[in-house]
Tab-separated table of C-alpha atoms in Angstrom:
chain	number	residue	atom	x	y	z
F	744	LEU	CA	42.180	13.868	19.392
F	745	GLN	CA	38.545	12.807	19.298
F	746	VAL	CA	36.010	14.522	17.057
F	747	ASP	CA	32.355	13.767	16.532
F	748	LEU	CA	31.687	12.856	12.890
F	749	TRP	CA	28.658	14.748	11.668
F	750	GLN	CA	28.016	14.054	7.963
F	751	PRO	CA	30.749	12.023	6.265
F	752	SER	CA	30.740	12.176	2.482
F	753	SER	CA	30.486	8.383	2.451
F	754	PRO	CA	27.611	6.919	4.465
F	755	LEU	CA	29.821	4.301	6.136
F	756	HIS	CA	33.370	5.679	6.297
F	757	ILE	CA	35.652	8.480	5.250
F	758	VAL	CA	38.197	7.684	2.562
F	759	GLU	CA	41.436	9.529	1.888
F	760	GLY	CA	40.877	12.676	-0.153
F	761	ALA	CA	37.192	12.929	0.720
F	762	VAL	CA	35.448	15.922	2.288
F	763	ALA	CA	33.877	15.389	5.709
F	764	ASP	CA	31.979	17.615	8.139
F	765	VAL	CA	32.926	17.296	11.792
F	766	ARG	CA	31.531	18.694	15.025
F	767	VAL	CA	34.248	19.776	17.425
F	768	PRO	CA	33.709	20.232	21.190
F	769	GLN	CA	34.457	23.819	22.184
F	770	ASN	CA	37.259	22.864	24.599
F	771	THR	CA	39.206	21.027	21.861
F	772	THR	CA	39.078	23.734	19.180
F	773	ARG	CA	42.361	25.373	20.244
F	774	SER	CA	44.263	22.080	20.034
F	775	LEU	CA	42.556	20.858	16.853
F	776	LEU	CA	43.348	23.799	14.577
F	777	PRO	CA	47.143	23.690	15.099
F	778	PHE	CA	46.989	19.907	14.550
F	779	LEU	CA	45.179	20.349	11.216
F	780	GLN	CA	47.696	22.972	10.140
F	781	LYS	CA	50.652	20.817	11.179
F	782	GLU	CA	49.296	17.812	9.231
F	783	ASN	CA	48.555	20.047	6.233
F	784	ILE	CA	44.852	19.148	6.345
F	785	GLN	CA	42.704	21.765	4.612
F	786	TYR	CA	39.740	22.949	6.658
F	787	THR	CA	37.004	25.563	6.629
F	788	VAL	CA	34.997	26.675	9.670
F	789	LEU	CA	31.364	26.609	8.523
F	790	ILE	CA	29.575	27.350	11.820
F	791	SER	CA	31.742	28.899	14.513
F	792	ASP	CA	29.299	28.247	17.394
F	793	LEU	CA	27.163	25.202	16.664
F	794	GLN	CA	25.451	25.187	20.056
F	795	GLN	CA	24.265	28.749	19.573
F	796	ALA	CA	22.943	27.908	16.101
F	797	ILE	CA	20.963	24.996	17.580
F	798	GLU	CA	19.520	27.153	20.351
F	799	ASN	CA	18.487	29.766	17.807
F	800	GLN	CA	16.175	27.169	16.217
F	801	THR	CA	14.788	25.415	19.285
F	802	GLY	CA	14.413	28.168	21.874
F	803	GLY	CA	14.103	31.848	22.611
F	804	ARG	CA	10.797	32.340	20.796
F	805	SER	CA	7.471	32.784	22.515
F	806	HIS	CA	5.693	29.436	22.652
F	807	ARG	CA	2.393	31.218	22.205
F	808	ASN	CA	3.555	32.941	19.012
F	809	ARG	CA	4.679	29.639	17.559
F	810	ARG	CA	1.392	27.907	18.341
F	811	SER	CA	-1.124	30.556	17.339
F	812	LEU	CA	-3.033	28.453	14.832
F	813	SER	CA	-4.967	31.238	13.155
F	814	GLY	CA	-1.687	33.028	12.447
F	815	TYR	CA	0.508	29.936	12.199
F	816	ASN	CA	4.047	30.852	11.243
F	817	TYR	CA	5.277	28.716	8.337
F	818	GLU	CA	8.705	30.356	8.380
F	819	VAL	CA	9.891	28.804	11.640
F	820	TYR	CA	10.508	25.187	12.624
F	821	HIS	CA	7.811	23.594	14.743
F	822	SER	CA	7.921	20.877	17.372
F	823	LEU	CA	5.929	17.666	16.936
F	824	GLU	CA	3.277	18.899	19.382
F	825	GLU	CA	2.835	22.119	17.423
F	826	ILE	CA	2.585	20.268	14.101
F	827	GLU	CA	-0.044	17.896	15.496
F	828	ASP	CA	-2.061	20.818	16.910
F	829	TRP	CA	-1.857	22.440	13.471
F	830	MET	CA	-3.146	19.260	11.814
F	831	TYR	CA	-6.099	19.061	14.219
F	832	TYR	CA	-6.865	22.707	13.515
F	833	LEU	CA	-6.887	22.199	9.726
F	834	ASN	CA	-9.048	19.104	10.096
F	835	ARG	CA	-11.652	21.171	11.968
F	836	THR	CA	-11.388	24.356	9.918
F	837	TYR	CA	-11.160	22.955	6.366
F	838	SER	CA	-13.339	19.862	6.673
F	839	ASP	CA	-14.392	20.170	3.007
F	840	LEU	CA	-10.774	19.746	1.827
F	841	VAL	CA	-8.860	18.109	4.692
F	842	HIS	CA	-9.333	14.761	6.392
F	843	MET	CA	-6.893	13.773	9.150
F	844	PHE	CA	-6.326	10.122	10.032
F	845	SER	CA	-3.686	7.822	11.522
F	846	VAL	CA	-2.057	4.898	9.706
F	847	GLY	CA	-0.745	3.361	12.937
F	848	LYS	CA	1.472	4.029	15.940
F	849	SER	CA	5.201	4.569	16.390
F	850	TYR	CA	7.522	2.489	18.557
F	851	GLU	CA	6.914	4.871	21.467
F	852	GLY	CA	3.154	4.832	20.893
F	853	ARG	CA	2.666	8.116	19.045
F	854	PRO	CA	-0.009	8.252	16.313
F	855	LEU	CA	1.251	8.391	12.715
F	856	TYR	CA	-0.918	11.156	11.311
F	857	VAL	CA	-1.637	11.761	7.637
F	858	LEU	CA	-3.658	14.536	5.992
F	859	LYS	CA	-5.826	13.601	3.016
F	860	LEU	CA	-6.113	16.748	0.931
F	861	GLY	CA	-8.417	17.281	-2.051
F	862	LYS	CA	-11.929	18.031	-3.239
F	863	ARG	CA	-14.440	15.231	-2.917
F	864	SER	CA	-15.419	15.730	-6.559
F	865	ARG	CA	-15.709	12.078	-7.594
F	866	PRO	CA	-15.824	8.661	-5.930
F	867	TYR	CA	-12.436	7.485	-7.269
F	868	LYS	CA	-9.425	9.712	-7.831
F	869	LYS	CA	-5.741	9.102	-8.402
F	870	ALA	CA	-3.516	10.129	-5.534
F	871	VAL	CA	-0.054	11.430	-4.645
F	872	TRP	CA	1.718	10.372	-1.445
F	873	ILE	CA	4.062	12.909	0.191
F	874	ASP	CA	6.111	12.181	3.309
F	875	CYS	CA	8.594	14.327	5.202
F	876	GLY	CA	10.901	13.743	8.140
F	877	ILE	CA	11.808	10.076	7.630
F	878	HIS	CA	15.184	11.194	9.043
F	879	ALA	CA	14.640	13.115	12.272
F	880	ARG	CA	17.281	15.854	11.928
F	881	GLU	CA	16.161	16.981	8.451
F	882	TRP	CA	13.776	19.647	9.761
F	883	ILE	CA	13.293	21.423	6.436
F	884	GLY	CA	11.301	18.356	5.289
F	885	PRO	CA	8.399	18.731	7.755
F	886	ALA	CA	8.551	22.494	7.151
F	887	PHE	CA	7.937	21.862	3.442
F	888	CYS	CA	5.067	19.442	4.059
F	889	GLN	CA	3.328	22.136	6.102
F	890	TRP	CA	4.104	24.732	3.434
F	891	PHE	CA	2.564	22.531	0.722
F	892	VAL	CA	-0.693	22.201	2.666
F	893	LYS	CA	-0.777	25.954	3.335
F	894	GLU	CA	-0.290	26.761	-0.363
F	895	ALA	CA	-2.967	24.289	-1.418
F	896	LEU	CA	-5.535	25.704	0.998
F	897	GLN	CA	-4.719	29.353	0.304
F	898	THR	CA	-4.451	29.245	-3.499
F	899	HIS	CA	-6.858	26.593	-4.821
F	900	GLN	CA	-9.540	29.207	-5.556
F	901	THR	CA	-7.222	31.592	-7.429
F	902	ASP	CA	-4.591	29.298	-8.980
F	903	PRO	CA	-5.961	27.194	-11.895
F	904	ASP	CA	-3.142	24.638	-11.533
F	905	MET	CA	-3.794	24.110	-7.836
F	906	ARG	CA	-7.534	23.925	-8.456
F	907	LYS	CA	-6.912	21.264	-11.099
F	908	MET	CA	-4.629	19.306	-8.766
F	909	LEU	CA	-7.093	19.272	-5.869
F	910	THR	CA	-10.035	18.489	-8.164
F	911	GLN	CA	-8.417	15.609	-10.044
F	912	LEU	CA	-6.211	14.159	-7.312
F	913	TYR	CA	-6.028	13.373	-3.626
F	914	PHE	CA	-2.810	14.143	-1.732
F	915	TYR	CA	-1.839	11.999	1.231
F	916	ILE	CA	0.589	14.129	3.236
F	917	MET	CA	2.577	12.837	6.208
F	918	PRO	CA	4.332	15.869	7.725
F	919	VAL	CA	6.431	13.811	10.162
F	920	PHE	CA	7.128	10.178	9.285
F	921	ASN	CA	9.642	9.487	12.072
F	922	VAL	CA	7.685	11.041	14.940
F	923	ASP	CA	9.741	9.554	17.792
F	924	GLY	CA	13.040	10.560	16.222
F	925	TYR	CA	11.787	14.049	15.369
F	926	HIS	CA	10.610	14.606	18.948
F	927	PHE	CA	14.005	13.363	20.212
F	928	SER	CA	15.803	15.790	17.869
F	929	TRP	CA	13.965	18.637	19.617
F	930	THR	CA	14.465	17.432	23.184
F	931	HIS	CA	17.848	15.634	23.280
F	932	ASP	CA	19.970	15.467	20.122
F	933	ARG	CA	19.436	17.921	17.253
F	934	PHE	CA	21.388	15.628	14.890
F	935	TRP	CA	19.488	12.400	15.618
F	936	ARG	CA	18.614	10.522	12.399
F	937	LYS	CA	17.022	7.160	13.183
F	938	THR	CA	13.851	5.892	14.835
F	939	ARG	CA	13.890	5.273	18.602
F	940	SER	CA	13.378	1.504	18.870
F	941	LYS	CA	15.635	-0.261	21.382
F	942	ASN	CA	18.308	-2.850	20.709
F	943	MET	CA	18.848	-4.735	23.956
F	944	ARG	CA	22.047	-6.505	22.871
F	945	PHE	CA	23.994	-3.389	21.880
F	946	HIS	CA	22.094	-0.818	23.998
F	947	CYS	CA	21.733	1.348	20.893
F	948	HIS	CA	18.561	3.055	19.794
F	949	GLY	CA	16.969	3.279	16.415
F	950	VAL	CA	16.912	2.057	12.853
F	951	ASP	CA	17.407	4.080	9.684
F	952	ALA	CA	13.802	4.242	8.476
F	953	ASN	CA	15.064	4.719	4.921
F	954	ARG	CA	17.016	1.417	4.966
F	955	ASN	CA	14.241	-0.694	6.498
F	956	TRP	CA	12.062	-1.358	3.425
F	957	LYS	CA	11.725	-4.729	1.738
F	958	VAL	CA	13.684	-3.987	-1.424
F	959	LYS	CA	17.266	-5.317	-1.516
F	960	TRP	CA	17.109	-4.981	2.262
F	961	CYS	CA	20.462	-4.514	4.024
F	962	ASP	CA	22.540	-4.734	0.880
F	963	GLU	CA	25.062	-2.072	-0.203
F	964	GLY	CA	24.781	1.299	1.534
F	965	ALA	CA	23.176	-0.081	4.693
F	966	SER	CA	24.716	-1.362	7.915
F	967	LEU	CA	24.006	-4.479	9.986
F	968	HIS	CA	25.394	-2.835	13.142
F	969	PRO	CA	22.658	-1.411	15.419
F	970	CYS	CA	24.789	1.548	16.502
F	971	ASP	CA	25.370	2.833	12.945
F	972	ASP	CA	23.329	5.671	11.454
F	973	THR	CA	22.475	3.509	8.428
F	974	TYR	CA	21.408	0.439	10.443
F	975	CYS	CA	18.849	-1.479	8.379
F	976	GLY	CA	17.095	-3.088	11.360
F	977	PRO	CA	16.761	-6.752	12.394
F	978	PHE	CA	14.422	-7.494	9.456
F	979	PRO	CA	12.488	-5.563	6.750
F	980	GLU	CA	9.630	-3.430	8.149
F	981	SER	CA	10.850	-4.083	11.693
F	982	GLU	CA	9.993	-0.480	12.513
F	983	PRO	CA	6.273	0.082	13.191
F	984	GLU	CA	6.441	3.404	11.327
F	985	VAL	CA	7.749	1.736	8.150
F	986	LYS	CA	5.356	-1.205	8.493
F	987	ALA	CA	2.331	1.094	8.903
F	988	VAL	CA	3.154	3.271	5.887
F	989	ALA	CA	4.054	0.257	3.734
F	990	HIS	CA	0.709	-1.348	4.631
F	991	PHE	CA	-1.186	1.816	3.675
F	992	LEU	CA	0.695	2.177	0.381
F	993	ARG	CA	0.159	-1.490	-0.505
F	994	LYS	CA	-3.543	-1.141	0.236
F	995	HIS	CA	-3.835	1.948	-2.023
F	996	ARG	CA	-1.230	1.073	-4.648
F	997	LYS	CA	-3.746	1.113	-7.527
F	998	GLN	CA	-4.805	4.644	-6.590
F	999	ILE	CA	-1.414	6.182	-5.760
F	1000	LYS	CA	0.466	7.264	-8.894
F	1001	ALA	CA	3.304	9.243	-7.318
F	1002	TYR	CA	5.443	8.857	-4.206
F	1003	LEU	CA	7.412	11.936	-3.079
F	1004	SER	CA	9.742	11.828	-0.084
F	1005	PHE	CA	11.515	14.932	1.251
F	1006	HIS	CA	14.999	14.834	2.729
F	1007	ALA	CA	17.975	17.144	3.306
F	1008	TYR	CA	20.526	18.062	2.251
F	1009	ALA	CA	22.224	18.103	-1.196
F	1010	GLN	CA	19.937	20.015	-3.618
F	1011	MET	CA	19.018	16.982	-5.694
F	1012	LEU	CA	15.939	15.394	-7.231
F	1013	LEU	CA	16.417	11.629	-7.244
F	1014	TYR	CA	14.505	8.736	-8.758
F	1015	PRO	CA	15.050	4.928	-8.793
F	1016	TYR	CA	17.082	2.982	-8.533
F	1017	SER	CA	18.998	3.592	-5.317
F	1018	TYR	CA	20.210	0.034	-4.859
F	1019	LYS	CA	21.683	-0.638	-8.302
F	1020	TYR	CA	23.021	1.038	-11.422
F	1021	ALA	CA	20.211	0.295	-13.858
F	1022	THR	CA	17.638	2.150	-15.955
F	1023	ILE	CA	13.997	1.994	-14.868
F	1024	PRO	CA	11.444	0.817	-17.488
F	1025	ASN	CA	9.593	4.168	-17.628
F	1026	PHE	CA	12.834	6.171	-17.632
F	1027	ASN	CA	11.736	8.631	-20.357
F	1028	CYS	CA	8.618	9.706	-18.471
F	1029	VAL	CA	10.371	10.013	-15.109
F	1030	GLU	CA	13.461	11.731	-16.530
F	1031	SER	CA	11.259	14.234	-18.369
F	1032	ALA	CA	9.320	14.977	-15.183
F	1033	ALA	CA	12.566	15.475	-13.231
F	1034	TYR	CA	14.103	17.724	-15.896
F	1035	ASN	CA	11.041	19.992	-16.007
F	1036	ALA	CA	10.767	20.016	-12.206
F	1037	VAL	CA	14.341	21.196	-11.598
F	1038	ASN	CA	13.921	23.885	-14.264
F	1039	ALA	CA	10.731	25.086	-12.584
F	1040	LEU	CA	12.537	25.096	-9.232
F	1041	GLN	CA	15.458	27.075	-10.638
F	1042	SER	CA	13.114	29.743	-12.019
F	1043	ALA	CA	12.392	31.050	-8.508
F	1044	TYR	CA	15.859	31.951	-7.155
F	1045	GLY	CA	18.324	30.462	-9.623
F	1046	VAL	CA	19.117	27.465	-7.404
F	1047	ARG	CA	20.166	24.537	-9.574
F	1048	TYR	CA	19.312	21.017	-8.473
F	1049	ARG	CA	21.107	17.974	-9.832
F	1050	TYR	CA	18.770	15.188	-10.883
F	1051	GLY	CA	19.015	11.556	-11.897
F	1052	PRO	CA	18.998	7.983	-10.567
F	1053	ALA	CA	19.828	8.010	-6.860
F	1054	SER	CA	22.582	5.389	-7.164
F	1055	SER	CA	24.688	7.398	-9.601
F	1056	THR	CA	23.627	10.912	-8.565
F	1057	LEU	CA	24.045	10.505	-4.792
F	1058	TYR	CA	25.221	7.043	-3.685
F	1059	VAL	CA	24.084	3.420	-3.655
F	1060	SER	CA	21.699	2.567	-0.817
F	1061	SER	CA	19.431	-0.402	-0.257
F	1062	GLY	CA	16.061	-0.720	1.462
F	1063	SER	CA	14.863	2.797	0.609
F	1064	SER	CA	11.227	3.906	0.585
F	1065	MET	CA	11.530	5.337	-2.937
F	1066	ASP	CA	12.758	2.062	-4.451
F	1067	TRP	CA	10.104	0.142	-2.518
F	1068	ALA	CA	7.315	2.425	-3.772
F	1069	TYR	CA	8.497	2.024	-7.362
F	1070	LYS	CA	8.837	-1.757	-7.041
F	1071	ASN	CA	5.295	-1.879	-5.669
F	1072	GLY	CA	3.743	-0.302	-8.723
F	1073	ILE	CA	3.902	3.453	-8.072
F	1074	PRO	CA	5.262	4.730	-11.418
F	1075	TYR	CA	6.523	8.157	-10.276
F	1076	ALA	CA	8.780	7.786	-7.236
F	1077	PHE	CA	11.044	10.672	-6.241
F	1078	ALA	CA	13.207	11.706	-3.312
F	1079	PHE	CA	14.051	15.393	-2.911
F	1080	GLU	CA	17.246	16.413	-1.133
F	1081	LEU	CA	16.430	20.016	-0.229
F	1082	ARG	CA	18.788	22.910	0.562
F	1083	ASP	CA	21.627	23.376	1.078
F	1084	THR	CA	24.838	21.727	-0.156
F	1085	GLY	CA	26.609	21.636	3.187
F	1086	HIS	CA	27.340	25.090	4.598
F	1087	PHE	CA	24.481	24.906	7.099
F	1088	GLY	CA	23.592	21.285	6.403
F	1089	PHE	CA	20.865	20.024	8.742
F	1090	LEU	CA	20.879	23.381	10.536
F	1091	LEU	CA	19.341	25.279	7.620
F	1092	PRO	CA	18.430	28.705	9.096
F	1093	GLU	CA	14.771	29.629	9.420
F	1094	MET	CA	15.272	32.589	7.085
F	1095	LEU	CA	15.826	30.029	4.296
F	1096	ILE	CA	12.573	28.119	4.919
F	1097	LYS	CA	10.497	30.420	2.706
F	1098	PRO	CA	12.766	30.435	-0.385
F	1099	THR	CA	13.418	26.690	-0.059
F	1100	CYS	CA	9.713	25.867	0.176
F	1101	THR	CA	8.714	28.369	-2.519
F	1102	GLU	CA	11.053	26.866	-5.101
F	1103	THR	CA	10.275	23.284	-4.066
F	1104	MET	CA	6.569	23.992	-4.439
F	1105	LEU	CA	7.149	24.827	-8.122
F	1106	ALA	CA	8.880	21.484	-8.661
F	1107	VAL	CA	6.153	19.488	-6.910
F	1108	LYS	CA	3.391	21.200	-8.869
F	1109	ASN	CA	5.323	20.491	-12.061
F	1110	ILE	CA	5.641	16.771	-11.266
F	1111	THR	CA	1.977	16.570	-10.276
F	1112	LEU	CA	0.754	18.193	-13.485
F	1113	HIS	CA	3.118	15.953	-15.454
F	1114	LEU	CA	1.570	12.760	-14.096
F	1115	LEU	CA	-1.919	14.018	-15.018
F	1116	LYS	CA	-0.781	13.950	-18.654
F	1117	LYS	CA	-0.413	10.627	-20.435
F	1118	CYS	CA	3.248	9.694	-20.754
F	1119	HIS	CA	4.352	6.370	-22.240
């Protein structure tokens, strides 16, 4: 009986005794359940009709309602076209606080847009880099990036903390890192993860953009096979998206003091290292920031995030953007794994966008204010 593996607990294989999520074609459900019972395999049905759940997110809503920029709805998922229209709108409407630019082009030729957010209060300011959607199917990431910008623009005049953040710092925000993959997840495969570059030899598409960075590239936790979800690529920075962002970060490494990348799912706040079990030199500062951030996050709805080094808290992975940023001199490097812990997984319902983004906002503000203080 063939099943489509969705999110194995191990990135490369399923071991005996592990928990794994599987997608089951509708016409095999009747034969699968008796088989599981016969083999004494414990199972739980998390989503009874996956196709319907997907359609609830991608269709059935008025296109006009989704794209009304003056009343932009931050509590629904938006297509790449809608997000880009939104960015253009903010660039025109909030020209005193927002500057939109491109760091390069994707494999399929799409611009890689970034929003520079902050008050032009002084010639040189420290900066925070935020990216979302490095993995295409993790839609809550781009939703949070948009939410962060909305909160900054709506509250900087009334919230002293936000005013301080925008006065003393610039934020470089990339709502959709993996633009080709994200577009593909809307049009063809909701669970697509990688970029969309072509591999002629194996006729497989894409590279894991979070295994393609030049830091212990293609070591443990990454795959050399082009058809695998964790394929590291033919060489470091082979993907134009990774190369463009890495170039920008290298160019601004003296200015950028924090790197925040948003993923899903697991409810974790991770920091280096991913590729080895070792303690980072500024562990006390980073650990303190993480501890305070997860406490701030929990204060909203009681959701508890685990935190710690990515290798021991989640799993070992090489070639990640977070490790690369840290190795290149950015002292605060974090990866968020947003809601949930597996019930909905990548299909987090739209009704959970607001609480997820509200609590995450508290954590991000906490980290940002932490780095403005001197910590040795």
